[in-house]
């Protein structure tokens, strides 16, 4: 028959926050050891994947580590993963390039209209 164990802390119920592990002591007794809750770690806000390079800790433990350990040294450091950051930078760059291309095309069209406008005015005569 297995030895019966009692909880060692105030909470006497088997809940998510009261996880126990059975450990055998050198004296041969079985005792409960209290376990901490498992941490999920930071996830990317866009794709939901894990952020590489940031330690997996409970929220209150992030307060105790330095800020440089809570984030990755790049744009959108502890908030977005590397793949999503790359996509955001590429998207911003391509949008800016598209704006430049539109501006150049608009300038070419305006120059072409200026060349055609004087040629069109020569054919018309004024009524004065």
mmCIF file with all atom_site columns, C-alpha atoms in Angstrom:
data_model
loop_
_atom_site.group_PDB
_atom_site.id
_atom_site.type_symbol
_atom_site.label_atom_id
_atom_site.label_alt_id
_atom_site.label_comp_id
_atom_site.label_asym_id
_atom_site.label_entity_id
_atom_site.label_seq_id
_atom_site.pdbx_PDB_ins_code
_atom_site.Cartn_x
_atom_site.Cartn_y
_atom_site.Cartn_z
_atom_site.occupancy
_atom_site.B_iso_or_equiv
_atom_site.pdbx_formal_charge
_atom_site.auth_seq_id
_atom_site.auth_comp_id
_atom_site.auth_asym_id
_atom_site.auth_atom_id
_atom_site.pdbx_PDB_model_num
ATOM 1   C CA . UNK A 1 1   ? 0.000   0.000  0.000   1.00 0.00 ? 1   UNK A CA 1
ATOM 2   C CA . UNK A 1 2   ? 1.201   3.540  -0.813  1.00 0.00 ? 2   UNK A CA 1
ATOM 3   C CA . UNK A 1 3   ? 1.987   5.921  2.028   1.00 0.00 ? 3   UNK A CA 1
ATOM 4   C CA . UNK A 1 4   ? -0.569  8.708  2.463   1.00 0.00 ? 4   UNK A CA 1
ATOM 5   C CA . UNK A 1 5   ? 0.745   12.265 2.207   1.00 0.00 ? 5   UNK A CA 1
ATOM 6   C CA . UNK A 1 6   ? -0.539  15.579 3.532   1.00 0.00 ? 6   UNK A CA 1
ATOM 7   C CA . UNK A 1 7   ? -0.060  19.012 2.008   1.00 0.00 ? 7   UNK A CA 1
ATOM 8   C CA . UNK A 1 8   ? 2.690   21.018 3.679   1.00 0.00 ? 8   UNK A CA 1
ATOM 9   C CA . UNK A 1 9   ? 1.244   24.494 3.095   1.00 0.00 ? 9   UNK A CA 1
ATOM 10  C CA . UNK A 1 10  ? -2.029  26.247 3.887   1.00 0.00 ? 10  UNK A CA 1
ATOM 11  C CA . UNK A 1 11  ? -3.883  25.335 0.691   1.00 0.00 ? 11  UNK A CA 1
ATOM 12  C CA . UNK A 1 12  ? -5.243  21.798 1.117   1.00 0.00 ? 12  UNK A CA 1
ATOM 13  C CA . UNK A 1 13  ? -6.823  21.375 -2.326  1.00 0.00 ? 13  UNK A CA 1
ATOM 14  C CA . UNK A 1 14  ? -5.509  20.026 -5.625  1.00 0.00 ? 14  UNK A CA 1
ATOM 15  C CA . UNK A 1 15  ? -5.653  23.221 -7.699  1.00 0.00 ? 15  UNK A CA 1
ATOM 16  C CA . UNK A 1 16  ? -3.576  24.666 -10.565 1.00 0.00 ? 16  UNK A CA 1
ATOM 17  C CA . UNK A 1 17  ? -1.616  26.861 -8.158  1.00 0.00 ? 17  UNK A CA 1
ATOM 18  C CA . UNK A 1 18  ? -1.059  24.067 -5.590  1.00 0.00 ? 18  UNK A CA 1
ATOM 19  C CA . UNK A 1 19  ? 0.906   21.496 -7.599  1.00 0.00 ? 19  UNK A CA 1
ATOM 20  C CA . UNK A 1 20  ? 2.871   18.947 -5.551  1.00 0.00 ? 20  UNK A CA 1
ATOM 21  C CA . UNK A 1 21  ? 5.583   16.440 -6.445  1.00 0.00 ? 21  UNK A CA 1
ATOM 22  C CA . UNK A 1 22  ? 6.254   13.284 -4.431  1.00 0.00 ? 22  UNK A CA 1
ATOM 23  C CA . UNK A 1 23  ? 9.913   13.037 -3.353  1.00 0.00 ? 23  UNK A CA 1
ATOM 24  C CA . UNK A 1 24  ? 11.599  10.248 -1.401  1.00 0.00 ? 24  UNK A CA 1
ATOM 25  C CA . UNK A 1 25  ? 13.915  11.554 1.328   1.00 0.00 ? 25  UNK A CA 1
ATOM 26  C CA . UNK A 1 26  ? 17.212  9.897  2.305   1.00 0.00 ? 26  UNK A CA 1
ATOM 27  C CA . UNK A 1 27  ? 15.427  8.550  5.390   1.00 0.00 ? 27  UNK A CA 1
ATOM 28  C CA . UNK A 1 28  ? 13.013  6.617  3.160   1.00 0.00 ? 28  UNK A CA 1
ATOM 29  C CA . UNK A 1 29  ? 9.944   8.806  3.800   1.00 0.00 ? 29  UNK A CA 1
ATOM 30  C CA . UNK A 1 30  ? 7.748   10.170 0.998   1.00 0.00 ? 30  UNK A CA 1
ATOM 31  C CA . UNK A 1 31  ? 7.046   13.918 1.177   1.00 0.00 ? 31  UNK A CA 1
ATOM 32  C CA . UNK A 1 32  ? 5.377   16.530 -1.019  1.00 0.00 ? 32  UNK A CA 1
ATOM 33  C CA . UNK A 1 33  ? 7.480   19.241 -2.651  1.00 0.00 ? 33  UNK A CA 1
ATOM 34  C CA . UNK A 1 34  ? 5.638   22.307 -3.843  1.00 0.00 ? 34  UNK A CA 1
ATOM 35  C CA . UNK A 1 35  ? 6.079   23.040 -7.592  1.00 0.00 ? 35  UNK A CA 1
ATOM 36  C CA . UNK A 1 36  ? 5.939   26.448 -9.260  1.00 0.00 ? 36  UNK A CA 1
ATOM 37  C CA . UNK A 1 37  ? 3.511   27.058 -12.096 1.00 0.00 ? 37  UNK A CA 1
ATOM 38  C CA . UNK A 1 38  ? 4.949   26.419 -15.562 1.00 0.00 ? 38  UNK A CA 1
ATOM 39  C CA . UNK A 1 39  ? 5.579   29.527 -17.653 1.00 0.00 ? 39  UNK A CA 1
ATOM 40  C CA . UNK A 1 40  ? 4.542   29.802 -21.298 1.00 0.00 ? 40  UNK A CA 1
ATOM 41  C CA . UNK A 1 41  ? 7.028   32.529 -22.205 1.00 0.00 ? 41  UNK A CA 1
ATOM 42  C CA . UNK A 1 42  ? 6.641   35.474 -24.565 1.00 0.00 ? 42  UNK A CA 1
ATOM 43  C CA . UNK A 1 43  ? 4.908   34.967 -27.910 1.00 0.00 ? 43  UNK A CA 1
ATOM 44  C CA . UNK A 1 44  ? 4.866   36.995 -31.119 1.00 0.00 ? 44  UNK A CA 1
ATOM 45  C CA . UNK A 1 45  ? 1.906   39.371 -31.415 1.00 0.00 ? 45  UNK A CA 1
ATOM 46  C CA . UNK A 1 46  ? 1.479   38.682 -35.150 1.00 0.00 ? 46  UNK A CA 1
ATOM 47  C CA . UNK A 1 47  ? 2.008   34.959 -35.715 1.00 0.00 ? 47  UNK A CA 1
ATOM 48  C CA . UNK A 1 48  ? 1.798   33.643 -32.135 1.00 0.00 ? 48  UNK A CA 1
ATOM 49  C CA . UNK A 1 49  ? 5.162   31.819 -32.268 1.00 0.00 ? 49  UNK A CA 1
ATOM 50  C CA . UNK A 1 50  ? 7.702   31.861 -29.451 1.00 0.00 ? 50  UNK A CA 1
ATOM 51  C CA . UNK A 1 51  ? 10.232  34.693 -29.306 1.00 0.00 ? 51  UNK A CA 1
ATOM 52  C CA . UNK A 1 52  ? 13.729  33.223 -29.457 1.00 0.00 ? 52  UNK A CA 1
ATOM 53  C CA . UNK A 1 53  ? 16.320  34.712 -27.096 1.00 0.00 ? 53  UNK A CA 1
ATOM 54  C CA . UNK A 1 54  ? 13.964  35.717 -24.267 1.00 0.00 ? 54  UNK A CA 1
ATOM 55  C CA . UNK A 1 55  ? 13.962  33.465 -21.182 1.00 0.00 ? 55  UNK A CA 1
ATOM 56  C CA . UNK A 1 56  ? 10.761  31.642 -20.268 1.00 0.00 ? 56  UNK A CA 1
ATOM 57  C CA . UNK A 1 57  ? 9.668   32.915 -16.846 1.00 0.00 ? 57  UNK A CA 1
ATOM 58  C CA . UNK A 1 58  ? 6.548   33.754 -14.877 1.00 0.00 ? 58  UNK A CA 1
ATOM 59  C CA . UNK A 1 59  ? 5.388   37.385 -15.284 1.00 0.00 ? 59  UNK A CA 1
ATOM 60  C CA . UNK A 1 60  ? 6.615   38.553 -11.861 1.00 0.00 ? 60  UNK A CA 1
ATOM 61  C CA . UNK A 1 61  ? 10.071  37.088 -12.528 1.00 0.00 ? 61  UNK A CA 1
ATOM 62  C CA . UNK A 1 62  ? 10.531  39.338 -15.581 1.00 0.00 ? 62  UNK A CA 1
ATOM 63  C CA . UNK A 1 63  ? 10.459  42.268 -13.170 1.00 0.00 ? 63  UNK A CA 1
ATOM 64  C CA . UNK A 1 64  ? 13.553  40.945 -11.395 1.00 0.00 ? 64  UNK A CA 1
ATOM 65  C CA . UNK A 1 65  ? 15.763  40.461 -14.462 1.00 0.00 ? 65  UNK A CA 1
ATOM 66  C CA . UNK A 1 66  ? 17.408  43.397 -16.282 1.00 0.00 ? 66  UNK A CA 1
ATOM 67  C CA . UNK A 1 67  ? 15.601  45.011 -19.204 1.00 0.00 ? 67  UNK A CA 1
ATOM 68  C CA . UNK A 1 68  ? 18.211  43.831 -21.726 1.00 0.00 ? 68  UNK A CA 1
ATOM 69  C CA . UNK A 1 69  ? 17.362  40.225 -20.832 1.00 0.00 ? 69  UNK A CA 1
ATOM 70  C CA . UNK A 1 70  ? 13.628  40.777 -21.336 1.00 0.00 ? 70  UNK A CA 1
ATOM 71  C CA . UNK A 1 71  ? 13.968  41.750 -24.986 1.00 0.00 ? 71  UNK A CA 1
ATOM 72  C CA . UNK A 1 72  ? 15.955  41.052 -28.150 1.00 0.00 ? 72  UNK A CA 1
ATOM 73  C CA . UNK A 1 73  ? 18.211  43.783 -29.512 1.00 0.00 ? 73  UNK A CA 1
ATOM 74  C CA . UNK A 1 74  ? 16.325  44.786 -32.678 1.00 0.00 ? 74  UNK A CA 1
ATOM 75  C CA . UNK A 1 75  ? 13.240  46.712 -33.713 1.00 0.00 ? 75  UNK A CA 1
ATOM 76  C CA . UNK A 1 76  ? 10.082  45.244 -32.117 1.00 0.00 ? 76  UNK A CA 1
ATOM 77  C CA . UNK A 1 77  ? 12.483  43.406 -29.739 1.00 0.00 ? 77  UNK A CA 1
ATOM 78  C CA . UNK A 1 78  ? 10.425  41.508 -27.171 1.00 0.00 ? 78  UNK A CA 1
ATOM 79  C CA . UNK A 1 79  ? 7.124   41.905 -28.999 1.00 0.00 ? 79  UNK A CA 1
ATOM 80  C CA . UNK A 1 80  ? 7.534   40.367 -32.480 1.00 0.00 ? 80  UNK A CA 1
ATOM 81  C CA . UNK A 1 81  ? 9.563   37.405 -33.741 1.00 0.00 ? 81  UNK A CA 1
ATOM 82  C CA . UNK A 1 82  ? 12.387  37.828 -36.273 1.00 0.00 ? 82  UNK A CA 1
ATOM 83  C CA . UNK A 1 83  ? 10.317  36.626 -39.236 1.00 0.00 ? 83  UNK A CA 1
ATOM 84  C CA . UNK A 1 84  ? 7.464   39.053 -38.569 1.00 0.00 ? 84  UNK A CA 1
ATOM 85  C CA . UNK A 1 85  ? 9.919   41.917 -37.973 1.00 0.00 ? 85  UNK A CA 1
ATOM 86  C CA . UNK A 1 86  ? 11.545  41.196 -41.343 1.00 0.00 ? 86  UNK A CA 1
ATOM 87  C CA . UNK A 1 87  ? 8.131   41.215 -43.031 1.00 0.00 ? 87  UNK A CA 1
ATOM 88  C CA . UNK A 1 88  ? 7.194   44.537 -41.403 1.00 0.00 ? 88  UNK A CA 1
ATOM 89  C CA . UNK A 1 89  ? 10.461  46.202 -42.450 1.00 0.00 ? 89  UNK A CA 1
ATOM 90  C CA . UNK A 1 90  ? 10.141  44.850 -46.015 1.00 0.00 ? 90  UNK A CA 1
ATOM 91  C CA . UNK A 1 91  ? 6.507   45.983 -46.251 1.00 0.00 ? 91  UNK A CA 1
ATOM 92  C CA . UNK A 1 92  ? 7.391   49.506 -45.052 1.00 0.00 ? 92  UNK A CA 1
ATOM 93  C CA . UNK A 1 93  ? 10.309  49.707 -47.508 1.00 0.00 ? 93  UNK A CA 1
ATOM 94  C CA . UNK A 1 94  ? 8.208   48.522 -50.464 1.00 0.00 ? 94  UNK A CA 1
ATOM 95  C CA . UNK A 1 95  ? 5.416   50.990 -49.645 1.00 0.00 ? 95  UNK A CA 1
ATOM 96  C CA . UNK A 1 96  ? 7.955   53.839 -49.584 1.00 0.00 ? 96  UNK A CA 1
ATOM 97  C CA . UNK A 1 97  ? 9.423   52.671 -52.894 1.00 0.00 ? 97  UNK A CA 1
ATOM 98  C CA . UNK A 1 98  ? 5.930   52.508 -54.400 1.00 0.00 ? 98  UNK A CA 1
ATOM 99  C CA . UNK A 1 99  ? 5.324   56.119 -53.335 1.00 0.00 ? 99  UNK A CA 1
ATOM 100 C CA . UNK A 1 100 ? 8.586   57.182 -55.022 1.00 0.00 ? 100 UNK A CA 1
ATOM 101 C CA . UNK A 1 101 ? 7.633   55.351 -58.235 1.00 0.00 ? 101 UNK A CA 1
ATOM 102 C CA . UNK A 1 102 ? 4.196   57.031 -58.282 1.00 0.00 ? 102 UNK A CA 1
ATOM 103 C CA . UNK A 1 103 ? 5.822   60.430 -57.815 1.00 0.00 ? 103 UNK A CA 1
ATOM 104 C CA . UNK A 1 104 ? 8.283   59.832 -60.688 1.00 0.00 ? 104 UNK A CA 1
ATOM 105 C CA . UNK A 1 105 ? 5.459   58.669 -62.987 1.00 0.00 ? 105 UNK A CA 1
ATOM 106 C CA . UNK A 1 106 ? 3.377   61.714 -62.067 1.00 0.00 ? 106 UNK A CA 1
ATOM 107 C CA . UNK A 1 107 ? 6.319   64.006 -62.924 1.00 0.00 ? 107 UNK A CA 1
ATOM 108 C CA . UNK A 1 108 ? 6.776   62.286 -66.301 1.00 0.00 ? 108 UNK A CA 1
ATOM 109 C CA . UNK A 1 109 ? 3.064   62.678 -67.093 1.00 0.00 ? 109 UNK A CA 1
ATOM 110 C CA . UNK A 1 110 ? 3.120   66.369 -66.158 1.00 0.00 ? 110 UNK A CA 1
ATOM 111 C CA . UNK A 1 111 ? 6.200   66.951 -68.365 1.00 0.00 ? 111 UNK A CA 1
ATOM 112 C CA . UNK A 1 112 ? 4.521   65.162 -71.267 1.00 0.00 ? 112 UNK A CA 1
ATOM 113 C CA . UNK A 1 113 ? 1.397   67.322 -70.870 1.00 0.00 ? 113 UNK A CA 1
ATOM 114 C CA . UNK A 1 114 ? 3.526   70.488 -70.834 1.00 0.00 ? 114 UNK A CA 1
ATOM 115 C CA . UNK A 1 115 ? 5.106   69.470 -74.160 1.00 0.00 ? 115 UNK A CA 1
ATOM 116 C CA . UNK A 1 116 ? 1.735   68.767 -75.752 1.00 0.00 ? 116 UNK A CA 1
ATOM 117 C CA . UNK A 1 117 ? -0.005  71.906 -74.403 1.00 0.00 ? 117 UNK A CA 1
ATOM 118 C CA . UNK A 1 118 ? 1.960   74.537 -76.453 1.00 0.00 ? 118 UNK A CA 1
ATOM 119 C CA . UNK A 1 119 ? 1.513   72.480 -79.639 1.00 0.00 ? 119 UNK A CA 1
ATOM 120 C CA . UNK A 1 120 ? -2.256  72.402 -79.111 1.00 0.00 ? 120 UNK A CA 1
ATOM 121 C CA . UNK A 1 121 ? -2.529  76.176 -78.559 1.00 0.00 ? 121 UNK A CA 1
ATOM 122 C CA . UNK A 1 122 ? -0.894  77.044 -81.912 1.00 0.00 ? 122 UNK A CA 1
ATOM 123 C CA . UNK A 1 123 ? -3.788  75.615 -83.884 1.00 0.00 ? 123 UNK A CA 1
ATOM 124 C CA . UNK A 1 124 ? -6.472  77.761 -82.178 1.00 0.00 ? 124 UNK A CA 1
ATOM 125 C CA . UNK A 1 125 ? -6.851  81.435 -83.039 1.00 0.00 ? 125 UNK A CA 1
ATOM 126 C CA . UNK A 1 126 ? -8.144  84.061 -80.664 1.00 0.00 ? 126 UNK A CA 1
ATOM 127 C CA . UNK A 1 127 ? -11.305 86.065 -81.492 1.00 0.00 ? 127 UNK A CA 1
ATOM 128 C CA . UNK A 1 128 ? -9.719  89.473 -80.729 1.00 0.00 ? 128 UNK A CA 1
#
